[in-house]
Amino acid sequence: MDRGTRADIDGEGVSPGHRRRAADTLARRDPGGLLYGAVIAAGSLAAVSANLSHAHRVALSVTAVVVTYWLAHVYTESQEMLFEGDHRPLYRRTPHAAAKEVSILVGAAPAVAVYLVLYLLGLSSSGAALWALWFSVAFLSVIGYLGAHRAGIGGWRLVLESAGAASLGVLAVMGKLFLH
């Protein structure tokens, strides 16, 4: 198998290093949905953890919010399919729509998992939530970075793309700090 170079947007050769493989894998898995799920989880975690101290209630509440947003996307996708000429009944369109939108759930899962793990390791519910939010900032930043890297963006533009993605997580952190 030839592990040589690939052409990027500018037509220059790019070594298929680990960043390229990660970016390519992410591109095949709906990065927008991952970002969306991560942002929804971070925002709801910031809001819910400010008023609840029981870790299971925080985790369940965040999960309920994320699932509600996911279901809204599933339903709207299934309705969009009608406008595209899909004549199947709703119960036949829904599994396809659910599969298409599953990246929202995947993007939300890491923040909830980090929150629960940190709580189980002994942090308070509020402390675990704050660290999970900072994790979300890093997670969003990595997704922004990989997208920019895949597009062949470097230098300050790469930093700005990463920071732009991370900024939504920073807003959630600020929201939590202001709500406390």
C-alpha positions as a printed NumPy array, in Angstrom:
array([[  0.   ,   0.   ,   0.   ],
       [  1.373,   3.386,  -0.963],
       [  1.618,   5.597,   2.125],
       [  2.912,   8.544,   0.093],
       [  1.33 ,  11.946,  -0.088],
       [ -2.202,  13.211,  -0.585],
       [ -3.231,  16.392,  -2.309],
       [ -4.757,  19.017,  -0.095],
       [ -6.791,  22.033,  -1.162],
       [ -3.743,  23.861,  -2.5  ],
       [ -2.617,  20.768,  -4.427],
       [  0.524,  20.4  ,  -2.333],
       [  1.556,  17.032,  -0.932],
       [  0.649,  16.361,   2.681],
       [  2.082,  13.503,   4.71 ],
       [ -0.743,  11.305,   6.017],
       [  0.293,  11.721,   9.667],
       [ -1.811,  11.121,  12.705],
       [ -3.46 ,  14.546,  12.491],
       [ -4.462,  13.918,   8.887],
       [ -5.902,  10.491,   9.732],
       [ -7.799,  11.914,  12.696],
       [ -9.148,  14.779,  10.586],
       [-10.168,  12.416,   7.788],
       [-11.933,  10.122,  10.249],
       [-13.713,  13.077,  11.823],
       [-14.77 ,  14.386,   8.411],
       [-16.522,  11.082,   7.686],
       [-18.448,  11.256,  10.971],
       [-20.336,  14.56 ,  10.746],
       [-18.082,  17.   ,  12.597],
       [-20.885,  19.571,  12.674],
       [-23.069,  17.169,  14.62 ],
       [-20.209,  16.404,  17.017],
       [-19.653,  20.111,  17.613],
       [-23.365,  20.688,  18.069],
       [-23.7  ,  17.861,  20.583],
       [-20.675,  19.076,  22.528],
       [-22.029,  22.625,  22.663],
       [-25.498,  21.495,  23.767],
       [-23.984,  19.278,  26.473],
       [-21.709,  22.073,  27.7  ],
       [-24.475,  24.669,  27.771],
       [-26.922,  22.424,  29.569],
       [-24.221,  21.19 ,  31.97 ],
       [-23.408,  24.796,  32.868],
       [-27.052,  25.658,  33.495],
       [-28.136,  22.47 ,  35.251],
       [-25.105,  22.141,  37.52 ],
       [-25.654,  25.643,  38.856],
       [-28.967,  24.594,  40.42 ],
       [-28.538,  20.896,  41.166],
       [-25.994,  19.298,  43.465],
       [-26.923,  15.643,  42.983],
       [-24.633,  14.198,  40.344],
       [-27.16 ,  11.718,  38.999],
       [-29.735,  14.488,  38.526],
       [-27.191,  16.674,  36.74 ],
       [-26.155,  13.835,  34.423],
       [-29.75 ,  12.791,  33.742],
       [-30.843,  16.382,  33.13 ],
       [-28.012,  17.044,  30.679],
       [-28.73 ,  13.755,  28.945],
       [-32.441,  14.615,  28.733],
       [-31.66 ,  17.976,  27.143],
       [-29.259,  16.423,  24.627],
       [-31.706,  13.643,  23.743],
       [-34.494,  16.208,  23.297],
       [-32.342,  18.208,  20.872],
       [-31.377,  14.995,  19.079],
       [-35.022,  13.945,  18.765],
       [-35.87 ,  17.378,  17.38 ],
       [-33.174,  16.891,  14.75 ],
       [-34.404,  13.374,  13.99 ],
       [-37.953,  14.61 ,  13.504],
       [-37.011,  17.616,  11.388],
       [-34.737,  15.425,   9.254],
       [-37.558,  12.939,   8.733],
       [-39.848,  15.807,   7.686],
       [-37.209,  17.204,   5.355],
       [-37.135,  13.813,   3.678],
       [-40.787,  14.355,   2.697],
       [-39.861,  17.564,   0.901],
       [-37.122,  15.663,  -0.92 ],
       [-39.73 ,  13.257,  -2.284],
       [-39.42 ,  10.386,   0.205],
       [-42.935,   8.897,   0.364],
       [-42.231,   6.33 ,   3.076],
       [-44.245,   6.605,   6.286],
       [-42.716,   8.345,   9.288],
       [-41.846,   5.088,  11.056],
       [-39.729,   4.088,   8.021],
       [-37.974,   7.456,   7.661],
       [-37.196,   7.83 ,  11.359],
       [-34.455,   5.157,  11.649],
       [-32.583,   6.725,   8.708],
       [-32.939,  10.189,  10.251],
       [-31.839,   8.891,  13.68 ],
       [-28.723,   7.325,  12.189],
       [-27.907,  10.522,  10.303],
       [-28.173,  12.629,  13.47 ],
       [-26.465,  10.239,  15.923],
       [-23.283,  12.341,  15.907],
       [-25.099,  14.834,  18.152],
       [-25.291,  12.165,  20.862],
       [-21.684,  11.117,  20.232],
       [-20.49 ,  14.725,  20.557],
       [-22.332,  15.178,  23.86 ],
       [-21.207,  11.936,  25.481],
       [-17.608,  12.906,  26.388],
       [-18.599,  15.852,  28.595],
       [-21.173,  13.79 ,  30.473],
       [-18.688,  10.928,  30.862],
       [-15.959,  13.27 ,  32.154],
       [-18.426,  14.804,  34.593],
       [-19.451,  11.408,  35.978],
       [-15.896,  10.06 ,  36.191],
       [-14.663,  13.151,  38.038],
       [-17.598,  12.996,  40.418],
       [-16.946,   9.307,  41.089],
       [-13.286,  10.167,  41.767],
       [-14.4  ,  12.469,  44.574],
       [-14.931,  15.929,  43.127],
       [-18.041,  17.82 ,  44.123],
       [-20.817,  17.982,  41.571],
       [-19.996,  21.628,  40.877],
       [-16.257,  20.965,  40.606],
       [-16.789,  18.004,  38.303],
       [-19.07 ,  20.129,  36.133],
       [-16.502,  22.917,  35.882],
       [-13.743,  20.487,  34.867],
       [-16.086,  18.785,  32.386],
       [-16.77 ,  22.192,  30.875],
       [-13.048,  22.875,  30.513],
       [-12.755,  19.46 ,  28.908],
       [-15.485,  20.575,  26.481],
       [-13.433,  23.656,  25.621],
       [-10.485,  21.414,  24.748],
       [-12.711,  18.951,  22.847],
       [-14.233,  21.732,  20.75 ],
       [-10.806,  23.22 ,  20.127],
       [ -9.456,  19.895,  18.873],
       [-12.361,  19.519,  16.45 ],
       [-11.795,  23.064,  15.161],
       [ -8.077,  22.408,  14.858],
       [ -8.546,  19.151,  12.946],
       [-10.997,  20.782,  10.542],
       [ -8.607,  23.625,   9.825],
       [ -5.677,  21.224,   9.518],
       [ -7.618,  19.084,   7.038],
       [ -8.426,  22.194,   5.   ],
       [ -4.729,  23.018,   4.785],
       [ -4.972,  26.058,   7.054],
       [ -1.908,  26.902,   9.104],
       [ -0.373,  29.65 ,  11.184],
       [ -2.606,  32.231,  12.826],
       [ -5.647,  31.092,  10.887],
       [ -5.249,  27.629,  12.419],
       [ -5.092,  29.189,  15.883],
       [ -8.166,  31.317,  15.143],
       [-10.157,  28.321,  13.855],
       [ -9.296,  26.35 ,  16.997],
       [-10.112,  29.299,  19.242],
       [-13.379,  29.91 ,  17.417],
       [-14.531,  26.379,  18.109],
       [-13.344,  26.575,  21.72 ],
       [-15.121,  29.895,  22.293],
       [-18.507,  28.185,  22.519],
       [-17.185,  26.059,  25.363],
       [-15.705,  29.142,  27.018],
       [-19.167,  30.729,  26.901],
       [-20.525,  27.714,  28.766],
       [-17.762,  28.021,  31.385],
       [-18.557,  31.719,  31.788],
       [-22.248,  30.892,  32.063],
       [-21.558,  28.449,  34.872],
       [-19.336,  30.932,  36.694],
       [-21.963,  33.679,  36.398],
       [-24.795,  31.37 ,  37.5  ],
       [-22.925,  30.333,  40.614]])
